[in-house]
């Protein structure tokens, strides 16, 4: 965001000024509900943090916790928040009590599903969520299991990148063809924590570092 790069860590929200190379951290002593930051999004001049004890809002102007935001998310204290997705209307929250929807305007929180997801993605009015199984939840709340044995995933165009303890798979949702990737292909670790993609690149967070793959060029 601007000249700052933010990192969610087990010790708080770490941020780096990429011009001055100065590092700072925001942790429990400065108002975070919990120092374990699982995910974050930027919206409306703030960084929203998913922690193991609810949601915090941090200003991108002065890098401080916005305490009045605690009222908006007070019902989520003591709730483990795993992942966040958003659009201009709602914030979608994957938590240990289910999939939640937070209305930015009314600040109401609704339960969309009781299923536990560690990762969610929002697209075209539908939500996909994964934890052991990959599920699709449409705008009417209908739940459909898409795949099994999926820990992390991301989708780009008509392709889905997905991972489990064994490696990474690329799925063409049109042809149903799949390709598997692992250590021999250049992924550095044998445990994949997360996989993400855009139209050109896919990247893999592993127990032995991070790797980028220019799949638009080489796949």
PDB file of C-alpha atoms in Angstrom:
ATOM      1  CA  UNK A   1       0.000   0.000   0.000  1.00  0.00           C
ATOM      2  CA  UNK A   2       1.832   3.100  -1.179  1.00  0.00           C
ATOM      3  CA  UNK A   3       5.429   2.770   0.005  1.00  0.00           C
ATOM      4  CA  UNK A   4       4.586   0.221   2.717  1.00  0.00           C
ATOM      5  CA  UNK A   5       4.613  -3.560   2.449  1.00  0.00           C
ATOM      6  CA  UNK A   6       2.619  -5.454   5.083  1.00  0.00           C
ATOM      7  CA  UNK A   7       3.316  -8.967   6.388  1.00  0.00           C
ATOM      8  CA  UNK A   8       1.007 -11.056   8.539  1.00  0.00           C
ATOM      9  CA  UNK A   9       3.117 -13.009  11.033  1.00  0.00           C
ATOM     10  CA  UNK A  10       2.672 -15.044  14.205  1.00  0.00           C
ATOM     11  CA  UNK A  11       4.101 -12.048  16.101  1.00  0.00           C
ATOM     12  CA  UNK A  12       1.850  -9.320  14.699  1.00  0.00           C
ATOM     13  CA  UNK A  13       1.502  -7.080  11.649  1.00  0.00           C
ATOM     14  CA  UNK A  14       4.982  -6.375  10.315  1.00  0.00           C
ATOM     15  CA  UNK A  15       5.445  -3.544   7.826  1.00  0.00           C
ATOM     16  CA  UNK A  16       8.359  -2.282   5.761  1.00  0.00           C
ATOM     17  CA  UNK A  17       8.940   1.148   4.249  1.00  0.00           C
ATOM     18  CA  UNK A  18      10.434   0.076   0.926  1.00  0.00           C
ATOM     19  CA  UNK A  19      12.080   3.491   0.405  1.00  0.00           C
ATOM     20  CA  UNK A  20      13.766   3.957   3.799  1.00  0.00           C
ATOM     21  CA  UNK A  21      14.109   0.197   4.471  1.00  0.00           C
ATOM     22  CA  UNK A  22      12.691   0.818   7.958  1.00  0.00           C
ATOM     23  CA  UNK A  23      10.826  -2.028   9.672  1.00  0.00           C
ATOM     24  CA  UNK A  24       8.095  -1.723  12.313  1.00  0.00           C
ATOM     25  CA  UNK A  25       5.558  -4.042  13.912  1.00  0.00           C
ATOM     26  CA  UNK A  26       2.082  -3.741  15.415  1.00  0.00           C
ATOM     27  CA  UNK A  27       1.296  -6.400  18.005  1.00  0.00           C
ATOM     28  CA  UNK A  28      -0.843  -7.067  21.061  1.00  0.00           C
ATOM     29  CA  UNK A  29       0.822  -4.300  23.064  1.00  0.00           C
ATOM     30  CA  UNK A  30      -0.472  -1.781  20.510  1.00  0.00           C
ATOM     31  CA  UNK A  31      -4.052  -3.019  20.436  1.00  0.00           C
ATOM     32  CA  UNK A  32      -4.216  -6.151  18.293  1.00  0.00           C
ATOM     33  CA  UNK A  33      -6.678  -8.713  19.645  1.00  0.00           C
ATOM     34  CA  UNK A  34      -4.056 -11.375  19.036  1.00  0.00           C
ATOM     35  CA  UNK A  35      -0.563 -11.306  17.562  1.00  0.00           C
ATOM     36  CA  UNK A  36      -1.250 -14.190  15.148  1.00  0.00           C
ATOM     37  CA  UNK A  37      -2.308 -12.598  11.840  1.00  0.00           C
ATOM     38  CA  UNK A  38      -3.653 -15.187   9.380  1.00  0.00           C
ATOM     39  CA  UNK A  39      -4.808 -12.912   6.567  1.00  0.00           C
ATOM     40  CA  UNK A  40      -5.393  -9.262   5.659  1.00  0.00           C
ATOM     41  CA  UNK A  41      -7.233  -7.110   3.123  1.00  0.00           C
ATOM     42  CA  UNK A  42      -7.093  -3.410   2.244  1.00  0.00           C
ATOM     43  CA  UNK A  43     -10.414  -1.552   2.071  1.00  0.00           C
ATOM     44  CA  UNK A  44     -11.339   2.108   2.458  1.00  0.00           C
ATOM     45  CA  UNK A  45      -7.957   3.278   3.715  1.00  0.00           C
ATOM     46  CA  UNK A  46      -7.620   0.525   6.295  1.00  0.00           C
ATOM     47  CA  UNK A  47      -6.035  -2.888   6.637  1.00  0.00           C
ATOM     48  CA  UNK A  48      -8.407  -5.480   8.101  1.00  0.00           C
ATOM     49  CA  UNK A  49      -6.644  -8.307   9.909  1.00  0.00           C
ATOM     50  CA  UNK A  50      -7.851 -11.861  10.452  1.00  0.00           C
ATOM     51  CA  UNK A  51      -6.539 -12.988  13.835  1.00  0.00           C
ATOM     52  CA  UNK A  52      -7.131 -15.931  16.122  1.00  0.00           C
ATOM     53  CA  UNK A  53      -9.209 -13.605  18.306  1.00  0.00           C
ATOM     54  CA  UNK A  54     -11.419 -11.713  15.883  1.00  0.00           C
ATOM     55  CA  UNK A  55     -10.849  -8.881  13.381  1.00  0.00           C
ATOM     56  CA  UNK A  56      -8.762  -5.723  13.822  1.00  0.00           C
ATOM     57  CA  UNK A  57      -8.727  -2.597  11.666  1.00  0.00           C
ATOM     58  CA  UNK A  58      -5.448  -0.745  11.161  1.00  0.00           C
ATOM     59  CA  UNK A  59      -5.179   2.698   9.559  1.00  0.00           C
ATOM     60  CA  UNK A  60      -2.896   2.896   6.512  1.00  0.00           C
ATOM     61  CA  UNK A  61      -2.338   6.595   7.307  1.00  0.00           C
ATOM     62  CA  UNK A  62      -0.754   6.389  10.765  1.00  0.00           C
ATOM     63  CA  UNK A  63      -0.315   2.597  11.129  1.00  0.00           C
ATOM     64  CA  UNK A  64      -2.357   2.403  14.337  1.00  0.00           C
ATOM     65  CA  UNK A  65      -5.173   0.130  15.464  1.00  0.00           C
ATOM     66  CA  UNK A  66      -8.577   1.817  15.087  1.00  0.00           C
ATOM     67  CA  UNK A  67     -10.142   1.046  18.448  1.00  0.00           C
ATOM     68  CA  UNK A  68     -13.692   2.173  17.611  1.00  0.00           C
ATOM     69  CA  UNK A  69     -13.749  -0.563  14.946  1.00  0.00           C
ATOM     70  CA  UNK A  70     -13.901  -3.079  17.785  1.00  0.00           C
ATOM     71  CA  UNK A  71     -17.611  -2.250  18.138  1.00  0.00           C
ATOM     72  CA  UNK A  72     -18.244  -3.334  14.536  1.00  0.00           C
ATOM     73  CA  UNK A  73     -16.633  -6.714  15.117  1.00  0.00           C
ATOM     74  CA  UNK A  74     -17.325  -7.142  18.835  1.00  0.00           C
ATOM     75  CA  UNK A  75     -19.431 -10.251  18.194  1.00  0.00           C
ATOM     76  CA  UNK A  76     -16.358 -11.921  16.688  1.00  0.00           C
ATOM     77  CA  UNK A  77     -14.110 -11.604  19.730  1.00  0.00           C
ATOM     78  CA  UNK A  78     -12.875 -15.076  20.738  1.00  0.00           C
ATOM     79  CA  UNK A  79     -13.565 -16.274  17.157  1.00  0.00           C
ATOM     80  CA  UNK A  80     -10.660 -17.618  15.106  1.00  0.00           C
ATOM     81  CA  UNK A  81     -10.678 -15.833  11.731  1.00  0.00           C
ATOM     82  CA  UNK A  82      -8.879 -17.762   8.981  1.00  0.00           C
ATOM     83  CA  UNK A  83      -9.449 -15.832   5.761  1.00  0.00           C
ATOM     84  CA  UNK A  84     -11.092 -12.655   4.414  1.00  0.00           C
ATOM     85  CA  UNK A  85     -12.576 -11.741   1.039  1.00  0.00           C
ATOM     86  CA  UNK A  86     -14.567  -8.644   0.112  1.00  0.00           C
ATOM     87  CA  UNK A  87     -16.471  -6.654  -2.474  1.00  0.00           C
ATOM     88  CA  UNK A  88     -18.002  -3.176  -2.327  1.00  0.00           C
ATOM     89  CA  UNK A  89     -21.002  -4.437  -0.344  1.00  0.00           C
ATOM     90  CA  UNK A  90     -19.826  -7.201   1.985  1.00  0.00           C
ATOM     91  CA  UNK A  91     -16.853  -8.632   3.802  1.00  0.00           C
ATOM     92  CA  UNK A  92     -16.760 -12.451   3.734  1.00  0.00           C
ATOM     93  CA  UNK A  93     -15.206 -14.151   6.728  1.00  0.00           C
ATOM     94  CA  UNK A  94     -13.974 -17.733   7.077  1.00  0.00           C
ATOM     95  CA  UNK A  95     -13.947 -18.638  10.762  1.00  0.00           C
ATOM     96  CA  UNK A  96     -14.118 -21.522  13.202  1.00  0.00           C
ATOM     97  CA  UNK A  97     -17.872 -20.898  13.614  1.00  0.00           C
ATOM     98  CA  UNK A  98     -18.583 -20.938   9.867  1.00  0.00           C
ATOM     99  CA  UNK A  99     -18.690 -18.694   6.827  1.00  0.00           C
ATOM    100  CA  UNK A 100     -19.897 -15.199   7.724  1.00  0.00           C
ATOM    101  CA  UNK A 101     -21.017 -12.135   5.776  1.00  0.00           C
ATOM    102  CA  UNK A 102     -20.413  -8.624   7.157  1.00  0.00           C
ATOM    103  CA  UNK A 103     -22.342  -5.741   5.569  1.00  0.00           C
ATOM    104  CA  UNK A 104     -20.043  -2.696   5.265  1.00  0.00           C
ATOM    105  CA  UNK A 105     -22.979  -0.246   5.543  1.00  0.00           C
ATOM    106  CA  UNK A 106     -25.216  -1.744   8.227  1.00  0.00           C
ATOM    107  CA  UNK A 107     -22.399  -3.638  10.035  1.00  0.00           C
ATOM    108  CA  UNK A 108     -24.711  -6.649  10.336  1.00  0.00           C
ATOM    109  CA  UNK A 109     -23.138 -10.110  10.439  1.00  0.00           C
ATOM    110  CA  UNK A 110     -24.953 -13.063   8.873  1.00  0.00           C
ATOM    111  CA  UNK A 111     -24.099 -16.759   8.888  1.00  0.00           C
ATOM    112  CA  UNK A 112     -23.898 -18.097   5.319  1.00  0.00           C
ATOM    113  CA  UNK A 113     -22.709 -21.613   6.120  1.00  0.00           C
ATOM    114  CA  UNK A 114     -21.759 -23.629   9.173  1.00  0.00           C
ATOM    115  CA  UNK A 115     -18.942 -25.279   7.252  1.00  0.00           C
ATOM    116  CA  UNK A 116     -15.384 -24.588   8.360  1.00  0.00           C
ATOM    117  CA  UNK A 117     -13.151 -23.140   5.634  1.00  0.00           C
ATOM    118  CA  UNK A 118      -9.507 -22.154   5.933  1.00  0.00           C
ATOM    119  CA  UNK A 119      -9.523 -20.351   2.575  1.00  0.00           C
ATOM    120  CA  UNK A 120     -12.272 -18.643   0.585  1.00  0.00           C
ATOM    121  CA  UNK A 121     -12.537 -16.881  -2.764  1.00  0.00           C
ATOM    122  CA  UNK A 122     -15.397 -14.708  -4.069  1.00  0.00           C
ATOM    123  CA  UNK A 123     -16.285 -14.519  -7.764  1.00  0.00           C
ATOM    124  CA  UNK A 124     -19.405 -13.668  -9.765  1.00  0.00           C
ATOM    125  CA  UNK A 125     -21.673 -13.773  -6.728  1.00  0.00           C
ATOM    126  CA  UNK A 126     -20.436 -17.208  -5.635  1.00  0.00           C
ATOM    127  CA  UNK A 127     -18.070 -18.214  -2.853  1.00  0.00           C
ATOM    128  CA  UNK A 128     -15.656 -21.116  -2.998  1.00  0.00           C
ATOM    129  CA  UNK A 129     -14.231 -22.446   0.243  1.00  0.00           C
ATOM    130  CA  UNK A 130     -11.737 -25.157   1.111  1.00  0.00           C
ATOM    131  CA  UNK A 131     -10.756 -27.229   4.104  1.00  0.00           C
ATOM    132  CA  UNK A 132     -10.260 -30.901   3.207  1.00  0.00           C
ATOM    133  CA  UNK A 133     -13.019 -30.492   0.599  1.00  0.00           C
ATOM    134  CA  UNK A 134     -13.631 -27.724  -1.947  1.00  0.00           C
ATOM    135  CA  UNK A 135     -17.169 -26.313  -1.860  1.00  0.00           C
ATOM    136  CA  UNK A 136     -19.135 -23.842  -3.985  1.00  0.00           C
ATOM    137  CA  UNK A 137     -21.797 -21.700  -2.292  1.00  0.00           C
ATOM    138  CA  UNK A 138     -24.010 -19.737  -4.674  1.00  0.00           C
ATOM    139  CA  UNK A 139     -25.962 -16.542  -4.039  1.00  0.00           C
ATOM    140  CA  UNK A 140     -28.955 -18.540  -2.796  1.00  0.00           C
ATOM    141  CA  UNK A 141     -26.898 -20.340  -0.168  1.00  0.00           C
ATOM    142  CA  UNK A 142     -26.896 -23.681  -2.013  1.00  0.00           C
ATOM    143  CA  UNK A 143     -23.802 -25.719  -1.151  1.00  0.00           C
ATOM    144  CA  UNK A 144     -22.159 -28.020  -3.682  1.00  0.00           C
ATOM    145  CA  UNK A 145     -19.001 -30.065  -3.149  1.00  0.00           C
ATOM    146  CA  UNK A 146     -16.639 -29.491  -6.083  1.00  0.00           C
ATOM    147  CA  UNK A 147     -13.617 -31.601  -5.102  1.00  0.00           C
ATOM    148  CA  UNK A 148     -12.054 -33.525  -2.235  1.00  0.00           C
ATOM    149  CA  UNK A 149      -8.653 -33.450  -0.524  1.00  0.00           C
ATOM    150  CA  UNK A 150      -8.070 -29.727  -1.078  1.00  0.00           C
ATOM    151  CA  UNK A 151      -6.287 -27.581   1.527  1.00  0.00           C
ATOM    152  CA  UNK A 152      -5.676 -24.415  -0.471  1.00  0.00           C
ATOM    153  CA  UNK A 153      -6.790 -23.118  -3.868  1.00  0.00           C
ATOM    154  CA  UNK A 154      -7.145 -20.139  -6.154  1.00  0.00           C
ATOM    155  CA  UNK A 155      -8.834 -19.686  -9.518  1.00  0.00           C
ATOM    156  CA  UNK A 156      -7.828 -17.719 -12.595  1.00  0.00           C
ATOM    157  CA  UNK A 157     -10.102 -17.619 -15.612  1.00  0.00           C
ATOM    158  CA  UNK A 158     -11.377 -21.194 -16.121  1.00  0.00           C
ATOM    159  CA  UNK A 159      -8.484 -22.809 -14.204  1.00  0.00           C
ATOM    160  CA  UNK A 160      -8.213 -23.747 -10.535  1.00  0.00           C
ATOM    161  CA  UNK A 161      -4.881 -24.178  -8.769  1.00  0.00           C
ATOM    162  CA  UNK A 162      -5.315 -26.448  -5.740  1.00  0.00           C
ATOM    163  CA  UNK A 163      -2.999 -28.051  -3.222  1.00  0.00           C
ATOM    164  CA  UNK A 164      -2.896 -30.696  -0.520  1.00  0.00           C
ATOM    165  CA  UNK A 165      -0.156 -32.442   1.465  1.00  0.00           C
ATOM    166  CA  UNK A 166       0.985 -34.317  -1.637  1.00  0.00           C
ATOM    167  CA  UNK A 167       1.550 -31.385  -3.994  1.00  0.00           C
ATOM    168  CA  UNK A 168      -0.174 -28.991  -6.363  1.00  0.00           C
ATOM    169  CA  UNK A 169      -2.708 -29.667  -9.120  1.00  0.00           C
ATOM    170  CA  UNK A 170      -3.878 -27.414 -11.950  1.00  0.00           C
ATOM    171  CA  UNK A 171      -7.452 -28.128 -13.073  1.00  0.00           C
ATOM    172  CA  UNK A 172      -9.012 -26.982 -16.340  1.00  0.00           C
ATOM    173  CA  UNK A 173     -12.674 -26.641 -15.352  1.00  0.00           C
ATOM    174  CA  UNK A 174     -13.783 -26.700 -19.007  1.00  0.00           C
ATOM    175  CA  UNK A 175     -12.045 -29.892 -20.135  1.00  0.00           C
ATOM    176  CA  UNK A 176     -11.637 -31.437 -16.606  1.00  0.00           C
ATOM    177  CA  UNK A 177      -7.983 -32.128 -17.480  1.00  0.00           C
ATOM    178  CA  UNK A 178      -5.494 -32.008 -14.589  1.00  0.00           C
ATOM    179  CA  UNK A 179      -1.726 -31.544 -14.251  1.00  0.00           C
ATOM    180  CA  UNK A 180       0.288 -32.316 -11.108  1.00  0.00           C
ATOM    181  CA  UNK A 181       3.278 -30.347  -9.820  1.00  0.00           C
ATOM    182  CA  UNK A 182       5.730 -31.234  -7.056  1.00  0.00           C
ATOM    183  CA  UNK A 183       9.365 -31.247  -5.945  1.00  0.00           C
ATOM    184  CA  UNK A 184      10.682 -32.410  -9.317  1.00  0.00           C
ATOM    185  CA  UNK A 185       9.005 -29.444 -11.007  1.00  0.00           C
ATOM    186  CA  UNK A 186      10.696 -26.870  -8.784  1.00  0.00           C
ATOM    187  CA  UNK A 187       8.338 -26.453  -5.835  1.00  0.00           C
ATOM    188  CA  UNK A 188      10.878 -26.209  -2.976  1.00  0.00           C
ATOM    189  CA  UNK A 189       8.970 -27.930  -0.155  1.00  0.00           C
ATOM    190  CA  UNK A 190       6.939 -31.078   0.312  1.00  0.00           C
ATOM    191  CA  UNK A 191       4.325 -29.316   2.458  1.00  0.00           C
ATOM    192  CA  UNK A 192       2.255 -26.676   0.652  1.00  0.00           C
ATOM    193  CA  UNK A 193       0.688 -24.091   2.950  1.00  0.00           C
ATOM    194  CA  UNK A 194      -0.958 -21.977   0.278  1.00  0.00           C
ATOM    195  CA  UNK A 195      -1.267 -21.573  -3.478  1.00  0.00           C
ATOM    196  CA  UNK A 196      -2.294 -18.380  -5.284  1.00  0.00           C
ATOM    197  CA  UNK A 197      -2.380 -17.185  -8.882  1.00  0.00           C
ATOM    198  CA  UNK A 198      -3.060 -14.398 -11.313  1.00  0.00           C
ATOM    199  CA  UNK A 199      -3.354 -14.565 -15.094  1.00  0.00           C
ATOM    200  CA  UNK A 200       0.432 -14.844 -15.535  1.00  0.00           C
ATOM    201  CA  UNK A 201       1.940 -16.287 -12.361  1.00  0.00           C
ATOM    202  CA  UNK A 202       1.226 -18.918  -9.726  1.00  0.00           C
ATOM    203  CA  UNK A 203       3.070 -18.913  -6.399  1.00  0.00           C
ATOM    204  CA  UNK A 204       3.449 -21.522  -3.708  1.00  0.00           C
ATOM    205  CA  UNK A 205       4.119 -21.052   0.029  1.00  0.00           C
ATOM    206  CA  UNK A 206       5.905 -24.128   1.388  1.00  0.00           C
ATOM    207  CA  UNK A 207       7.825 -25.386   4.388  1.00  0.00           C
ATOM    208  CA  UNK A 208      11.057 -24.673   2.485  1.00  0.00           C
ATOM    209  CA  UNK A 209      10.371 -21.270   1.021  1.00  0.00           C
ATOM    210  CA  UNK A 210       8.315 -19.692  -1.715  1.00  0.00           C
ATOM    211  CA  UNK A 211       8.357 -20.343  -5.466  1.00  0.00           C
ATOM    212  CA  UNK A 212       6.889 -18.488  -8.456  1.00  0.00           C
ATOM    213  CA  UNK A 213       5.852 -20.160 -11.708  1.00  0.00           C
ATOM    214  CA  UNK A 214       5.134 -18.250 -14.929  1.00  0.00           C
ATOM    215  CA  UNK A 215       2.379 -20.614 -15.954  1.00  0.00           C
ATOM    216  CA  UNK A 216       1.002 -18.347 -18.702  1.00  0.00           C
ATOM    217  CA  UNK A 217       4.321 -18.771 -20.523  1.00  0.00           C
ATOM    218  CA  UNK A 218       5.432 -22.310 -19.649  1.00  0.00           C
ATOM    219  CA  UNK A 219       2.323 -24.355 -18.945  1.00  0.00           C
TER     220      UNK A 219
END
